[in-house]
XYZ file of C-alpha atoms in Angstrom:
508
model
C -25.670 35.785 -10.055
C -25.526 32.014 -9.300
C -22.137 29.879 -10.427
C -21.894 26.529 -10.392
C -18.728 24.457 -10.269
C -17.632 20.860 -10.344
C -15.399 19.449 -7.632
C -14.569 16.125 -6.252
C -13.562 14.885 -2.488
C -11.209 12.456 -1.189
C -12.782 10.018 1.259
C -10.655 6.820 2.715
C -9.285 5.926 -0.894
C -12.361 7.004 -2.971
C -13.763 10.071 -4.047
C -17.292 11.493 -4.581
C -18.121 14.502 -6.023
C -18.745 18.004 -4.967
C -20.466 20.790 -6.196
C -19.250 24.118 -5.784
C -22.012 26.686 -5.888
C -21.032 30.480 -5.488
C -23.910 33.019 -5.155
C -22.741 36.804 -5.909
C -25.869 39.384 -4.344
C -26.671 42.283 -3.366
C -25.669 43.665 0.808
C -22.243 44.476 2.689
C -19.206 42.873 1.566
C -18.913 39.511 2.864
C -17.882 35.726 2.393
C -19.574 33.091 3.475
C -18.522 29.451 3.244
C -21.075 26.951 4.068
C -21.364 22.963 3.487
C -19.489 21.609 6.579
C -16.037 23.441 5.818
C -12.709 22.373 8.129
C -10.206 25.103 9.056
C -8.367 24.448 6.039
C -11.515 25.269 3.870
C -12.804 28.334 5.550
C -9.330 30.033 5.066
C -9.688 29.495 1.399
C -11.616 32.887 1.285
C -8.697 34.656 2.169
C -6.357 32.741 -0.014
C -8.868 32.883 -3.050
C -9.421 37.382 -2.464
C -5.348 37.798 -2.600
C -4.943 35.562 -5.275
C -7.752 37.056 -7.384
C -6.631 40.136 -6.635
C -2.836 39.166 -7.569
C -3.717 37.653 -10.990
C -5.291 41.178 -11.961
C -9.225 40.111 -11.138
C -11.648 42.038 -8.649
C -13.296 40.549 -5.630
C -16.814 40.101 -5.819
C -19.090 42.985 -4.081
C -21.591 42.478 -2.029
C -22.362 39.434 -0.234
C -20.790 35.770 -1.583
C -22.379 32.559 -0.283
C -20.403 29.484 -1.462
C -21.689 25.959 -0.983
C -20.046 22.720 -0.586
C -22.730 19.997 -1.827
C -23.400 17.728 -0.291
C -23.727 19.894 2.801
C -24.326 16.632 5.243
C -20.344 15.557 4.424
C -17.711 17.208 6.178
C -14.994 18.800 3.459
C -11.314 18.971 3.832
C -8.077 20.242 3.022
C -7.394 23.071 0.384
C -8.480 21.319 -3.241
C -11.397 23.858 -3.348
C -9.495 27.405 -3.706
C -9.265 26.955 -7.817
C -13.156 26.087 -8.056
C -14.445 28.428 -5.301
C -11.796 30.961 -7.411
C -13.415 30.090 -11.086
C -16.919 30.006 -9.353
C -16.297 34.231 -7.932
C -15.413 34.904 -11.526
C -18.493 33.637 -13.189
C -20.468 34.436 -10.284
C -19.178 38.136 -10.881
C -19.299 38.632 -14.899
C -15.488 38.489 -15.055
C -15.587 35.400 -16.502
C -18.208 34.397 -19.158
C -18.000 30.429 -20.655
C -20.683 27.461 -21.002
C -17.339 24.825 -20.019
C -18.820 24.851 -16.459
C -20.413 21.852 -16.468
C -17.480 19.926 -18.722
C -14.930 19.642 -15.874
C -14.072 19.225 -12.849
C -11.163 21.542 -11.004
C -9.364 20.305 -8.071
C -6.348 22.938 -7.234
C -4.669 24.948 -4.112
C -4.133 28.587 -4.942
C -0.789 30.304 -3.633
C -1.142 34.201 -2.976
C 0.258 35.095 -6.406
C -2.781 33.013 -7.835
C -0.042 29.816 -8.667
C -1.660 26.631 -8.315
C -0.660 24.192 -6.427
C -0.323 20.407 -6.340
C -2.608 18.640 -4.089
C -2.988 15.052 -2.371
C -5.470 12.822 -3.248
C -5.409 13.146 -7.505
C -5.829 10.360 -8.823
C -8.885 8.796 -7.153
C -9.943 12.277 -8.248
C -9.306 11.520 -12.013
C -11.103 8.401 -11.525
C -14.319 9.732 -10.238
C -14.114 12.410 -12.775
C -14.264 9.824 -15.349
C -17.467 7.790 -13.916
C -18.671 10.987 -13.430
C -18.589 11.126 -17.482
C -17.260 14.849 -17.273
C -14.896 16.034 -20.501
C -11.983 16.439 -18.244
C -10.207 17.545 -15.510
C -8.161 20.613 -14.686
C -5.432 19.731 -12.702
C -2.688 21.393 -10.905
C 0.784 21.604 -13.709
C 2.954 19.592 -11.182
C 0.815 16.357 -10.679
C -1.436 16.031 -13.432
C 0.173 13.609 -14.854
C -0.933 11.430 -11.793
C -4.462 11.755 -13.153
C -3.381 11.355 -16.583
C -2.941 7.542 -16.405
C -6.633 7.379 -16.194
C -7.720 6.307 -19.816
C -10.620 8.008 -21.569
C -9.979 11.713 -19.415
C -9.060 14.735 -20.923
C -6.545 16.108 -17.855
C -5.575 20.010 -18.469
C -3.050 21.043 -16.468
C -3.125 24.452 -15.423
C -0.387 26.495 -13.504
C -2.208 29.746 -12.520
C -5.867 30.936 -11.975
C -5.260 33.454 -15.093
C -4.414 30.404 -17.119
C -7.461 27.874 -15.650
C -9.940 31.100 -16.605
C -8.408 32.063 -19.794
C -8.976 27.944 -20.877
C -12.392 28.073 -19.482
C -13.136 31.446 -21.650
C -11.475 29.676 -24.771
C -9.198 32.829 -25.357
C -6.238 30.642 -24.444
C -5.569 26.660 -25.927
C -4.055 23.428 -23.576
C -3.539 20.506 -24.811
C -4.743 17.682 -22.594
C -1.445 15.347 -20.567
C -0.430 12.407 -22.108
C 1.162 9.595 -20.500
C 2.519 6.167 -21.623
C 1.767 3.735 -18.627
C 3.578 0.858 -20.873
C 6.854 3.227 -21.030
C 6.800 3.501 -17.073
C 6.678 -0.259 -16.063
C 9.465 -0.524 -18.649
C 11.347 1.864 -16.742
C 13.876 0.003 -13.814
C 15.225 1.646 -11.144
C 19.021 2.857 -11.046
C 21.326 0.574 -8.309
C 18.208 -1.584 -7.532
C 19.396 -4.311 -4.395
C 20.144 -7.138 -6.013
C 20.348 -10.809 -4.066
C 23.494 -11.606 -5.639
C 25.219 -8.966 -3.062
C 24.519 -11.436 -0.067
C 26.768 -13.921 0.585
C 26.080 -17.321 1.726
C 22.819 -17.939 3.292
C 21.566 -20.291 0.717
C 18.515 -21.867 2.747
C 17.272 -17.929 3.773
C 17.573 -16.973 -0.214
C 15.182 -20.180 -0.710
C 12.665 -19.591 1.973
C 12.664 -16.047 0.885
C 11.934 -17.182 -2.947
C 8.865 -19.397 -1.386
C 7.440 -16.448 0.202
C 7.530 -14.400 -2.995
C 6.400 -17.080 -5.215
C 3.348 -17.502 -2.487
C 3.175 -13.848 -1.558
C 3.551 -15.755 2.262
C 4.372 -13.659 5.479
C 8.091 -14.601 6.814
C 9.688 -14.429 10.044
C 13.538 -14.290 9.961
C 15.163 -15.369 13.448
C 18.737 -15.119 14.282
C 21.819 -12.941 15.595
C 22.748 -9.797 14.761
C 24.867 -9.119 12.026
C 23.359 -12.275 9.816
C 21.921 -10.539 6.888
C 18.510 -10.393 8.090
C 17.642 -6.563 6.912
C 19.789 -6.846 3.904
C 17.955 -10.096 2.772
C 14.586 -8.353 3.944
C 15.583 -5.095 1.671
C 16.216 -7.357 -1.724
C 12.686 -9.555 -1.574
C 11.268 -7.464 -3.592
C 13.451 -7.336 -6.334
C 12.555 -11.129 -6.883
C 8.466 -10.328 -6.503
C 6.541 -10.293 -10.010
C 6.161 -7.261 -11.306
C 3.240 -5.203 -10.795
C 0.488 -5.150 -13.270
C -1.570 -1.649 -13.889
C -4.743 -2.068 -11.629
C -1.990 -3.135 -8.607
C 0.263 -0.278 -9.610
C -3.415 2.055 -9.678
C -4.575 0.870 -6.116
C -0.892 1.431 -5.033
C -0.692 4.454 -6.055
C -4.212 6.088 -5.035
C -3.091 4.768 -1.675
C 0.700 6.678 -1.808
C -1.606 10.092 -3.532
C -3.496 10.368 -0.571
C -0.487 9.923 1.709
C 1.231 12.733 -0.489
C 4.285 10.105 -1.049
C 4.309 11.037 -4.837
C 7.247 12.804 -6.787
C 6.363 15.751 -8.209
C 5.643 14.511 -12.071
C 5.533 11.032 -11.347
C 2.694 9.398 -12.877
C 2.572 5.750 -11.453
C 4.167 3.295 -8.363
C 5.112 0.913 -10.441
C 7.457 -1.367 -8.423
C 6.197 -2.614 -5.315
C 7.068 -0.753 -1.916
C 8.933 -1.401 0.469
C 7.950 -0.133 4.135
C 10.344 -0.428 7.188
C 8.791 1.442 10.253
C 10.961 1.932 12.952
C 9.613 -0.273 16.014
C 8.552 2.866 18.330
C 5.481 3.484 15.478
C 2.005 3.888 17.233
C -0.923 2.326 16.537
C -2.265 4.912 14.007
C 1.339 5.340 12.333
C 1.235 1.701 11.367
C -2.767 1.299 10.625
C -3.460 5.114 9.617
C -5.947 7.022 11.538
C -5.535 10.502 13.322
C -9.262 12.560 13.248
C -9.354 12.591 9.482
C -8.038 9.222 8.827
C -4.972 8.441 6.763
C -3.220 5.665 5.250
C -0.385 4.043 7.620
C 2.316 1.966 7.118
C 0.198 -0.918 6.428
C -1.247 0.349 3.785
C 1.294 2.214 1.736
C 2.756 -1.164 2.229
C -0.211 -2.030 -0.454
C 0.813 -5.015 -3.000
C 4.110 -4.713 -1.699
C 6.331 -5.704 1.463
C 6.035 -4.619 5.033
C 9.159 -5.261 6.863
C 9.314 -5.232 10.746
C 12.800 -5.587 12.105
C 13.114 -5.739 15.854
C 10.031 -7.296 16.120
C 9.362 -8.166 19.663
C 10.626 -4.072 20.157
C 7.207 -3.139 18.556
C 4.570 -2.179 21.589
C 2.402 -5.827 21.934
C -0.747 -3.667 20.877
C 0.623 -2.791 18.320
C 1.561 -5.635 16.971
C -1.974 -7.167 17.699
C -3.691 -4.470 15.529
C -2.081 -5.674 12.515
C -3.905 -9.454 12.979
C -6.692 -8.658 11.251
C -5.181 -7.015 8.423
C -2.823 -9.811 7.773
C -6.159 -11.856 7.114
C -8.626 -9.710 5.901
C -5.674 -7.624 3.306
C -7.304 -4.497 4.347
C -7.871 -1.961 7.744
C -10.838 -0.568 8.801
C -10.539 2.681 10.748
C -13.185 4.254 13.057
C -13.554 7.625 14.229
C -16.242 10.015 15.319
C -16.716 11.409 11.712
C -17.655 8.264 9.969
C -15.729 4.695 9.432
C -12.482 4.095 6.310
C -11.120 1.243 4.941
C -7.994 1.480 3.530
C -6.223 -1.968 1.476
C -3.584 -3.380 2.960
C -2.581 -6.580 1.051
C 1.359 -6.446 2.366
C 3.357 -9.052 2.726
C 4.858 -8.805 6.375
C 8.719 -9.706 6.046
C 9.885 -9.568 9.943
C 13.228 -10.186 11.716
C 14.311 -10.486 15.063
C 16.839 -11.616 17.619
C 16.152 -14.861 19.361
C 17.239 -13.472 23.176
C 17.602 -10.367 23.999
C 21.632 -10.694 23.599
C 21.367 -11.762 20.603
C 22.036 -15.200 20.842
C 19.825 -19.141 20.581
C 18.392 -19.629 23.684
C 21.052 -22.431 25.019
C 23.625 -20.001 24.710
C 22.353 -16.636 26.474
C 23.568 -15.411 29.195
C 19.915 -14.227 29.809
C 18.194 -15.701 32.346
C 15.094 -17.910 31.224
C 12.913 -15.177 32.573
C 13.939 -12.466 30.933
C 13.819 -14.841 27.243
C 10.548 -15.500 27.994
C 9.479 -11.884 28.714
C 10.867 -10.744 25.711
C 9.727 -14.026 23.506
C 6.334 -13.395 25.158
C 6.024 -9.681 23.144
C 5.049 -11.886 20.311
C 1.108 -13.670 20.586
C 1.118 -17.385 19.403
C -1.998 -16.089 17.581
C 0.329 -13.402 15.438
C 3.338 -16.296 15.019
C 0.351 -18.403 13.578
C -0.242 -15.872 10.843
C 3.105 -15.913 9.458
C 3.769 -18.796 6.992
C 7.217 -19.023 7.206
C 10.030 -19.366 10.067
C 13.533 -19.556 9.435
C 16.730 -19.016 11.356
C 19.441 -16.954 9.815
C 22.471 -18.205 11.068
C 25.856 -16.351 10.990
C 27.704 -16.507 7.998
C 31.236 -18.667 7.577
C 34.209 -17.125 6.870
C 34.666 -18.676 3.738
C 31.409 -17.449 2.458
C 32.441 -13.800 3.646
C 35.735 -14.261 1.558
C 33.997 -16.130 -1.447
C 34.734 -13.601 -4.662
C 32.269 -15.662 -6.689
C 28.645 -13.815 -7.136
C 25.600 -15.077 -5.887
C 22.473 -15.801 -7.687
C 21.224 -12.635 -9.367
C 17.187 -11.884 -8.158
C 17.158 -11.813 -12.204
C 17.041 -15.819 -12.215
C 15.526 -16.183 -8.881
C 12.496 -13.553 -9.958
C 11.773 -15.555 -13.467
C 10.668 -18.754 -11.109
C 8.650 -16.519 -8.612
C 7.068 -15.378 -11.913
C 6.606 -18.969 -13.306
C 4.131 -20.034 -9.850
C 2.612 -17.273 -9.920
C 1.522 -17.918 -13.525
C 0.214 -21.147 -12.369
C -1.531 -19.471 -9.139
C -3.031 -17.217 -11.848
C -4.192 -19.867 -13.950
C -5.789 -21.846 -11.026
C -7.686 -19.323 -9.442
C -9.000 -17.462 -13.044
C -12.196 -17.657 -11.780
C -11.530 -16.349 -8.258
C -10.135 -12.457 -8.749
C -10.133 -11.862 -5.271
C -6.862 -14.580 -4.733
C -4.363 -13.140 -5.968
C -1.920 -16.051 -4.634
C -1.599 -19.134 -2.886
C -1.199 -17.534 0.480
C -4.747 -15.816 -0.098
C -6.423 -18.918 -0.209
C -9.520 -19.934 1.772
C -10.377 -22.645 3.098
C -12.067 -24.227 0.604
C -9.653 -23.527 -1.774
C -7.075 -25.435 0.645
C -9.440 -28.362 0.194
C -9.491 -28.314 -3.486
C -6.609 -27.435 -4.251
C -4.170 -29.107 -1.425
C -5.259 -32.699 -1.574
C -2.764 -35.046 0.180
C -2.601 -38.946 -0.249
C -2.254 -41.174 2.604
C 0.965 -41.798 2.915
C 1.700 -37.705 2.977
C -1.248 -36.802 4.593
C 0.140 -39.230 7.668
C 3.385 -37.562 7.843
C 1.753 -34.207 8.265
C -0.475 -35.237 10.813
C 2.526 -36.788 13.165
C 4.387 -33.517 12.444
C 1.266 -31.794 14.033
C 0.681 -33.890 16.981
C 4.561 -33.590 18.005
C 5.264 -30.143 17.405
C 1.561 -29.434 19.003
C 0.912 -26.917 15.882
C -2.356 -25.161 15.756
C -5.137 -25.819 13.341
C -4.261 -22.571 11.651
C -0.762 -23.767 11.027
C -2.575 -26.809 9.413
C -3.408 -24.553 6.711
C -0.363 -22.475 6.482
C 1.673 -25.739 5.717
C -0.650 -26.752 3.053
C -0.456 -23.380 1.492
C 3.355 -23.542 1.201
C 3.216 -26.970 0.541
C 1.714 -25.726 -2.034
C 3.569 -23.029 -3.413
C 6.728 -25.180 -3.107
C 4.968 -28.068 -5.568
C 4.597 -25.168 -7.863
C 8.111 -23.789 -8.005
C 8.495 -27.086 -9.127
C 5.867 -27.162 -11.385
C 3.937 -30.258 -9.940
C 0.406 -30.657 -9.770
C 0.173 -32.851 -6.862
C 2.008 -32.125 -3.168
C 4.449 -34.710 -2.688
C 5.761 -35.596 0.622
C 9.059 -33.606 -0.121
C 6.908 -30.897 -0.436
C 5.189 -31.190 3.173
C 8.560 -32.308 4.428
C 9.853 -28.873 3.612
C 7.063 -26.857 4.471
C 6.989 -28.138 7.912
C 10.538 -27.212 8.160
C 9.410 -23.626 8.264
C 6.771 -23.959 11.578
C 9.077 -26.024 13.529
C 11.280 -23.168 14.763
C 9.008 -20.951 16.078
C 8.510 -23.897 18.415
C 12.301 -24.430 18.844
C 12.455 -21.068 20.688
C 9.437 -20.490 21.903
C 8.803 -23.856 23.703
């Protein structure tokens, strides 16, 4: 007898569906799984037999064929076992039910027939729904990953006894509900807060530019300045994430198997901080079935390098396209991915290699240059923002009176990026100033004269590059909208520039 069951696969960040087709006939006892199975896959025969035979079920006789369609796509990982399980039973008479066709079943089978939780759910749950099934059975512990999908019935099911006894209708489950508005009201316990950092005033503001631009920032000064513990608290001042950014997000962390177990939604924006000996393919994603890196689980939230120039040049150079593209494309034998990656880099480093400005190393100007020289000019150019972090005065140290709580600071990161929302309605894909194109810097970064005269000496002295052209008209531009002015005044410019000059301070 023939079986067929619905499945789904995980590809990149999107999934596509499988059928799962399980032929019970006549000959000697055997299993055959065909449909370009991986390792993972192939052992799912053995897993499936013990676990039908542990939930009180017999193993098919004769010989099985099960197919994976479509058989030209290679299938991974262990998300078949529950419908290459349900698909033996129907296959075999022990399990009689026209629901078949009204769901599809995603699910790893332990030996004792428990299900298991899997990676990958949620873009899952949303293929399920285009696919315009009734629902999805789901394993107990993250179904209610899938359940944030709106208009899909997810059943979650803890054992094969209980997925067949649903399917049969002798036993009821009611579907998951969850209450996406209730988890974005939810805030994190002991959350960094900026009013822990003392002094530092003119960081805190360049910091509050970047988040009100979503602009990448480079942090430059001696150790012991605040740099990581500024770095850790940007994002409690970032806007809060809406529920198609906290959806991509969280495909992207499903796949990576960063979930809780029961937690529905990412809803505040993460925060990634690699340590500087990552490879290539930790930071991108890749291995031979390609998965997301740092980069990406990064997605709609910060990235933050520390040590830079410690990170391997080719590494670094990797992450160039990303930075303008907001997404990686990864190539392998099997087939090409691209996975998002709109971060925003945060980065910090020393300015020698003792730790000190140049004019006061005791390096020699060789070895400041070799290390400097870790960093391309082309990378430098793709971060927005430069500021020194200079150590911190004694009497700010000693100051009991609290800074300004990321409270305040976030409500006038929210307030730009209301009028960044406004302004590019029409355009979906910019999502903030520093997203802009270039036409979009000409329409909306309009200089008179007088301004546009100052900028251009700035350029010719500090011999900037056409690209950081446009990255000081972008901030510019954010900065005229933290002050809520429709035009960029030269104050604005003035303080924009303020922010490329460094890099050229140190690096000559």
């Amino acid at each position: 007898m023939l079986a067929k069951v619905c499945s789904a696969a995980v590809q990149g960040i999107q999934a596509f569906p499988v059928e799962v087709e399980v032929n019970a006939g006549s000959g000697g006892n055997k299993i055959i799984i065909v449909g370009l199975p991986d390792a993972a896959v192939r052992e799912s025969q053995d897993r499936v037999c013990t676990a039908l035979k542990n939930s009180g079920y017999g193993i098919p006789q004769g010989r099985t064929t099960i197919n994976l369609a479509p058989a030209d796509v290679r299938k991974e990982g262990p998300i078949y076992d529950l419908p290459i399980a349900i698909g033996m039973l129907a296959a075999s008479d022990q399990l009689t039910t026209d629901q078949l066709d009204n769901f599809v079943m995603v699910g790893e089978l332990a030996l004792t027939g428990a299900i298991r939780p899997i990676k990958g759910l949620l873009p899952v749950a949303l293929e399920a729904k285009r696919m315009g099934v009734m629902g999805l059975l789901a394993p107990v512990e993250n179904a209610a990953e899938a359940a944030v999908v709106e208009g899909l019935s997810v059943i979650p099911v803890g054992s094969l006894r209980e997925a067949a006894r649903f399917l049969s209708g002798e036993e009821r489950i009611l579907p998951v509900k969850v209450d996406a508005d209730a988890l974005f009201s939810e805030a994190p316990a002991d959350a960094p807060d900026m009013a822990d950092v003392k002094g530092q005033e003119s960081v805190k503001r360049s910091l509050e530019i970047a988040a009100a631009g979503g602009h990448n920032a480079l942090m430059i000064g001696p150790p012991g300045t605040g740099k990581s513990m500024l770095a850790k608290r940007l994002p409690s001042i970032l806007p809060p994430m809406n529920l198609a950014e906290a959806l991509e997000t969280t495909k992207v962390h499903s796949i990576a198997g960063l979930l809780r177990s029961g937690q529905a939604l990412v809803t505040c924006r993460p925060f990634r901080d690699p340590h500087h000996t990552a490879s290539d393919a930790g930071l991108l994603g890749g291995n031979q079935n390609p998965t997301p890196g740092e980069i990406s689980i990064a997605h709609h939230g910060v990235l933050f390098l520390d040590e830079l120039p410690e990170f391997k040049r080719s590494v670094l150079e990797t992450m160039r396209q990303p930075l303008e593209e907001g997404r990686v494309t990864i190539s392998r034998a099997a087939g090409t991915m691209t996975f998002p990656a709109q971060f925003q880099l945060i980065a910090a480093m020393n300015p020698t290699p003792d730790g000190k400005m140049p004019a006061e190393s005791n390096c020699s100007p060789r070895e400041i240059q070799n290390y400097l020289g870790r960093i391309s000019g082309p990378l430098l150019d793709r971060i927005d923002i430069h500021v020194e972090v200079p150590a911190v005065k004694f009497r700010e140290i000693a100051d009991a009176r609290p800074g300004e709580p990321s409270e305040a600071i976030r409500q006038r990161v929210i307030a730009a990026r209301n009028i960044q929302r406004r302004r590019f309605e029409s355009r979906p894909s910019i999502t903030c100033n520093a997203r802009m194109t270039s036409r979009d810097i000409k329409e909306h970064c309009r200089l008179d004269s007088a301004t546009s005269e100052l900028l251009k000496m700035a350029m010719e002295e500090n011999n900037l590059s056409a690209r950081a052209y446009d990255r000081i008209l972008k901030v510019s531009r954010t900065i005229a909208d933290l002050d809520a002015s429709e035009n960029i005044t030269a104050e604005h410019v003035c303080e924009a520039i303020q922010y490329r000059s460094l890099d050229r301070q140190i690096w000559g």
